[in-house]
């Protein structure tokens, strides 16, 4: 069973920085989506950043974090990071990493989709 292990959360003051890490416990193939989400209690999980798994590695961000957050990945290690700078109180949330993909399961070419989540790491920004 694959697990995504997160680290790097914590408490910082407004304007500070944190880097979140996420790595799969074993090699997985067929990843076609890598992303970071965040969630505040009582609210839906919000997509924060995604990064392409193709060689270009293009990234997209929710407007509220553009220019402050950067997503990185290492496709060989099935790992990714979220560098967060100029943190604001409204960035306070539990952050989750996510990897989705499809893997072939037999010689006939049958495939199975997967959707793995990290355990979540708390980020608290005090103003």
PDB file of C-alpha atoms in Angstrom:
ATOM      1  CA  UNK A   1       0.000   0.000   0.000  1.00  0.00           C
ATOM      2  CA  UNK A   2       1.418   3.356  -1.024  1.00  0.00           C
ATOM      3  CA  UNK A   3       1.412   6.195   1.462  1.00  0.00           C
ATOM      4  CA  UNK A   4       2.309   9.841   0.979  1.00  0.00           C
ATOM      5  CA  UNK A   5       4.272  11.138   3.948  1.00  0.00           C
ATOM      6  CA  UNK A   6       4.203  14.871   4.597  1.00  0.00           C
ATOM      7  CA  UNK A   7       6.482  17.006   6.721  1.00  0.00           C
ATOM      8  CA  UNK A   8       7.402  20.624   7.230  1.00  0.00           C
ATOM      9  CA  UNK A   9       4.332  22.176   8.770  1.00  0.00           C
ATOM     10  CA  UNK A  10       4.502  24.388  11.819  1.00  0.00           C
ATOM     11  CA  UNK A  11       3.817  27.796  13.277  1.00  0.00           C
ATOM     12  CA  UNK A  12       5.288  31.006  11.910  1.00  0.00           C
ATOM     13  CA  UNK A  13       4.612  34.691  12.141  1.00  0.00           C
ATOM     14  CA  UNK A  14       3.076  36.633   9.298  1.00  0.00           C
ATOM     15  CA  UNK A  15       5.672  37.243   6.603  1.00  0.00           C
ATOM     16  CA  UNK A  16       7.576  34.086   7.413  1.00  0.00           C
ATOM     17  CA  UNK A  17       8.323  31.051   5.277  1.00  0.00           C
ATOM     18  CA  UNK A  18       7.798  27.309   5.419  1.00  0.00           C
ATOM     19  CA  UNK A  19       8.507  24.457   3.035  1.00  0.00           C
ATOM     20  CA  UNK A  20       6.248  21.431   2.991  1.00  0.00           C
ATOM     21  CA  UNK A  21       7.519  18.070   1.746  1.00  0.00           C
ATOM     22  CA  UNK A  22       5.673  15.031   0.466  1.00  0.00           C
ATOM     23  CA  UNK A  23       7.149  11.705  -0.595  1.00  0.00           C
ATOM     24  CA  UNK A  24       5.656   8.377  -1.533  1.00  0.00           C
ATOM     25  CA  UNK A  25       6.729   5.414   0.590  1.00  0.00           C
ATOM     26  CA  UNK A  26       7.512   3.408  -2.532  1.00  0.00           C
ATOM     27  CA  UNK A  27       7.933   3.959  -6.234  1.00  0.00           C
ATOM     28  CA  UNK A  28       4.683   4.484  -8.106  1.00  0.00           C
ATOM     29  CA  UNK A  29       4.237   4.736 -11.860  1.00  0.00           C
ATOM     30  CA  UNK A  30       1.700   6.440 -14.044  1.00  0.00           C
ATOM     31  CA  UNK A  31       1.393   9.613 -11.978  1.00  0.00           C
ATOM     32  CA  UNK A  32      -0.462  12.200 -14.023  1.00  0.00           C
ATOM     33  CA  UNK A  33      -1.318  14.768 -11.351  1.00  0.00           C
ATOM     34  CA  UNK A  34       0.605  16.182  -8.392  1.00  0.00           C
ATOM     35  CA  UNK A  35      -0.963  18.842  -6.230  1.00  0.00           C
ATOM     36  CA  UNK A  36      -1.202  20.532  -2.863  1.00  0.00           C
ATOM     37  CA  UNK A  37      -4.548  21.251  -1.200  1.00  0.00           C
ATOM     38  CA  UNK A  38      -5.472  22.936   2.048  1.00  0.00           C
ATOM     39  CA  UNK A  39      -8.467  22.823   4.332  1.00  0.00           C
ATOM     40  CA  UNK A  40      -9.837  24.977   7.120  1.00  0.00           C
ATOM     41  CA  UNK A  41     -12.254  23.346   9.599  1.00  0.00           C
ATOM     42  CA  UNK A  42     -15.801  23.603   8.357  1.00  0.00           C
ATOM     43  CA  UNK A  43     -14.783  24.448   4.805  1.00  0.00           C
ATOM     44  CA  UNK A  44     -14.171  22.436   1.677  1.00  0.00           C
ATOM     45  CA  UNK A  45     -10.694  21.382   0.700  1.00  0.00           C
ATOM     46  CA  UNK A  46      -9.116  23.992  -1.589  1.00  0.00           C
ATOM     47  CA  UNK A  47      -6.718  23.311  -4.440  1.00  0.00           C
ATOM     48  CA  UNK A  48      -3.617  25.437  -3.845  1.00  0.00           C
ATOM     49  CA  UNK A  49      -1.096  24.391  -6.489  1.00  0.00           C
ATOM     50  CA  UNK A  50      -0.608  21.795  -9.193  1.00  0.00           C
ATOM     51  CA  UNK A  51       2.414  20.816 -11.225  1.00  0.00           C
ATOM     52  CA  UNK A  52       2.544  18.980 -14.498  1.00  0.00           C
ATOM     53  CA  UNK A  53       4.222  15.598 -14.565  1.00  0.00           C
ATOM     54  CA  UNK A  54       5.509  16.142 -18.095  1.00  0.00           C
ATOM     55  CA  UNK A  55       9.051  17.313 -18.713  1.00  0.00           C
ATOM     56  CA  UNK A  56       8.054  20.996 -18.677  1.00  0.00           C
ATOM     57  CA  UNK A  57       6.719  20.816 -15.174  1.00  0.00           C
ATOM     58  CA  UNK A  58       4.410  23.793 -15.568  1.00  0.00           C
ATOM     59  CA  UNK A  59       2.661  24.914 -12.410  1.00  0.00           C
ATOM     60  CA  UNK A  60      -0.646  26.542 -11.579  1.00  0.00           C
ATOM     61  CA  UNK A  61      -1.717  28.292  -8.399  1.00  0.00           C
ATOM     62  CA  UNK A  62      -4.852  29.584  -6.790  1.00  0.00           C
ATOM     63  CA  UNK A  63      -4.892  33.366  -7.102  1.00  0.00           C
ATOM     64  CA  UNK A  64      -4.463  33.950  -3.375  1.00  0.00           C
ATOM     65  CA  UNK A  65      -0.986  32.357  -3.329  1.00  0.00           C
ATOM     66  CA  UNK A  66       0.418  33.427  -6.699  1.00  0.00           C
ATOM     67  CA  UNK A  67       3.814  35.035  -6.336  1.00  0.00           C
ATOM     68  CA  UNK A  68       4.241  33.669  -2.793  1.00  0.00           C
ATOM     69  CA  UNK A  69       4.094  29.864  -3.138  1.00  0.00           C
ATOM     70  CA  UNK A  70       6.145  27.626  -5.417  1.00  0.00           C
ATOM     71  CA  UNK A  71       5.517  23.945  -6.085  1.00  0.00           C
ATOM     72  CA  UNK A  72       8.399  21.617  -6.990  1.00  0.00           C
ATOM     73  CA  UNK A  73       8.506  17.938  -7.849  1.00  0.00           C
ATOM     74  CA  UNK A  74      10.903  15.052  -8.343  1.00  0.00           C
ATOM     75  CA  UNK A  75       9.098  12.551 -10.523  1.00  0.00           C
ATOM     76  CA  UNK A  76      11.799   9.916 -10.086  1.00  0.00           C
ATOM     77  CA  UNK A  77      11.416   9.933  -6.313  1.00  0.00           C
ATOM     78  CA  UNK A  78       7.653  10.578  -6.399  1.00  0.00           C
ATOM     79  CA  UNK A  79       8.241  13.589  -4.181  1.00  0.00           C
ATOM     80  CA  UNK A  80       7.083  17.180  -4.177  1.00  0.00           C
ATOM     81  CA  UNK A  81       7.458  20.314  -2.136  1.00  0.00           C
ATOM     82  CA  UNK A  82       5.574  23.519  -1.516  1.00  0.00           C
ATOM     83  CA  UNK A  83       7.737  26.525  -0.766  1.00  0.00           C
ATOM     84  CA  UNK A  84       5.599  29.128   1.009  1.00  0.00           C
ATOM     85  CA  UNK A  85       6.895  32.665   1.424  1.00  0.00           C
ATOM     86  CA  UNK A  86       5.322  35.857   2.753  1.00  0.00           C
ATOM     87  CA  UNK A  87       2.842  33.795   4.706  1.00  0.00           C
ATOM     88  CA  UNK A  88      -0.387  35.419   5.841  1.00  0.00           C
ATOM     89  CA  UNK A  89      -2.820  34.552   8.602  1.00  0.00           C
ATOM     90  CA  UNK A  90      -5.324  33.436   5.980  1.00  0.00           C
ATOM     91  CA  UNK A  91      -2.879  30.731   4.861  1.00  0.00           C
ATOM     92  CA  UNK A  92      -3.522  28.937   8.151  1.00  0.00           C
ATOM     93  CA  UNK A  93      -4.893  25.489   7.304  1.00  0.00           C
ATOM     94  CA  UNK A  94      -4.097  21.807   7.150  1.00  0.00           C
ATOM     95  CA  UNK A  95      -2.173  21.158   3.947  1.00  0.00           C
ATOM     96  CA  UNK A  96      -2.478  17.902   2.013  1.00  0.00           C
ATOM     97  CA  UNK A  97      -0.448  16.565  -0.864  1.00  0.00           C
ATOM     98  CA  UNK A  98      -2.107  14.491  -3.555  1.00  0.00           C
ATOM     99  CA  UNK A  99      -0.955  12.256  -6.389  1.00  0.00           C
ATOM    100  CA  UNK A 100      -3.322  10.782  -8.927  1.00  0.00           C
ATOM    101  CA  UNK A 101      -2.609   8.449 -11.788  1.00  0.00           C
ATOM    102  CA  UNK A 102      -3.294   5.241 -13.619  1.00  0.00           C
ATOM    103  CA  UNK A 103      -1.371   1.989 -13.570  1.00  0.00           C
ATOM    104  CA  UNK A 104      -1.656  -1.060 -15.820  1.00  0.00           C
ATOM    105  CA  UNK A 105      -2.482  -4.107 -13.714  1.00  0.00           C
ATOM    106  CA  UNK A 106      -2.236  -7.026 -16.143  1.00  0.00           C
ATOM    107  CA  UNK A 107      -0.868  -8.107 -19.514  1.00  0.00           C
ATOM    108  CA  UNK A 108      -4.233  -7.493 -21.152  1.00  0.00           C
ATOM    109  CA  UNK A 109      -3.763  -3.820 -20.453  1.00  0.00           C
ATOM    110  CA  UNK A 110      -6.429  -3.401 -17.804  1.00  0.00           C
ATOM    111  CA  UNK A 111      -5.731  -0.293 -15.767  1.00  0.00           C
ATOM    112  CA  UNK A 112      -6.590   1.003 -12.343  1.00  0.00           C
ATOM    113  CA  UNK A 113      -6.859   4.629 -11.317  1.00  0.00           C
ATOM    114  CA  UNK A 114      -5.383   5.687  -8.001  1.00  0.00           C
ATOM    115  CA  UNK A 115      -5.720   8.770  -5.811  1.00  0.00           C
ATOM    116  CA  UNK A 116      -3.247   9.028  -2.925  1.00  0.00           C
ATOM    117  CA  UNK A 117      -3.350  11.620  -0.149  1.00  0.00           C
ATOM    118  CA  UNK A 118      -0.872  12.676   2.483  1.00  0.00           C
ATOM    119  CA  UNK A 119      -1.823  12.627   6.148  1.00  0.00           C
ATOM    120  CA  UNK A 120      -2.030  16.407   6.329  1.00  0.00           C
ATOM    121  CA  UNK A 121       0.257  18.871   8.048  1.00  0.00           C
ATOM    122  CA  UNK A 122      -0.849  21.907  10.036  1.00  0.00           C
ATOM    123  CA  UNK A 123       0.368  25.345   9.020  1.00  0.00           C
ATOM    124  CA  UNK A 124      -0.420  28.144  11.458  1.00  0.00           C
ATOM    125  CA  UNK A 125       0.428  31.759  10.665  1.00  0.00           C
ATOM    126  CA  UNK A 126       0.043  34.301  13.422  1.00  0.00           C
ATOM    127  CA  UNK A 127      -0.462  37.947  12.639  1.00  0.00           C
TER     128      UNK A 127
END
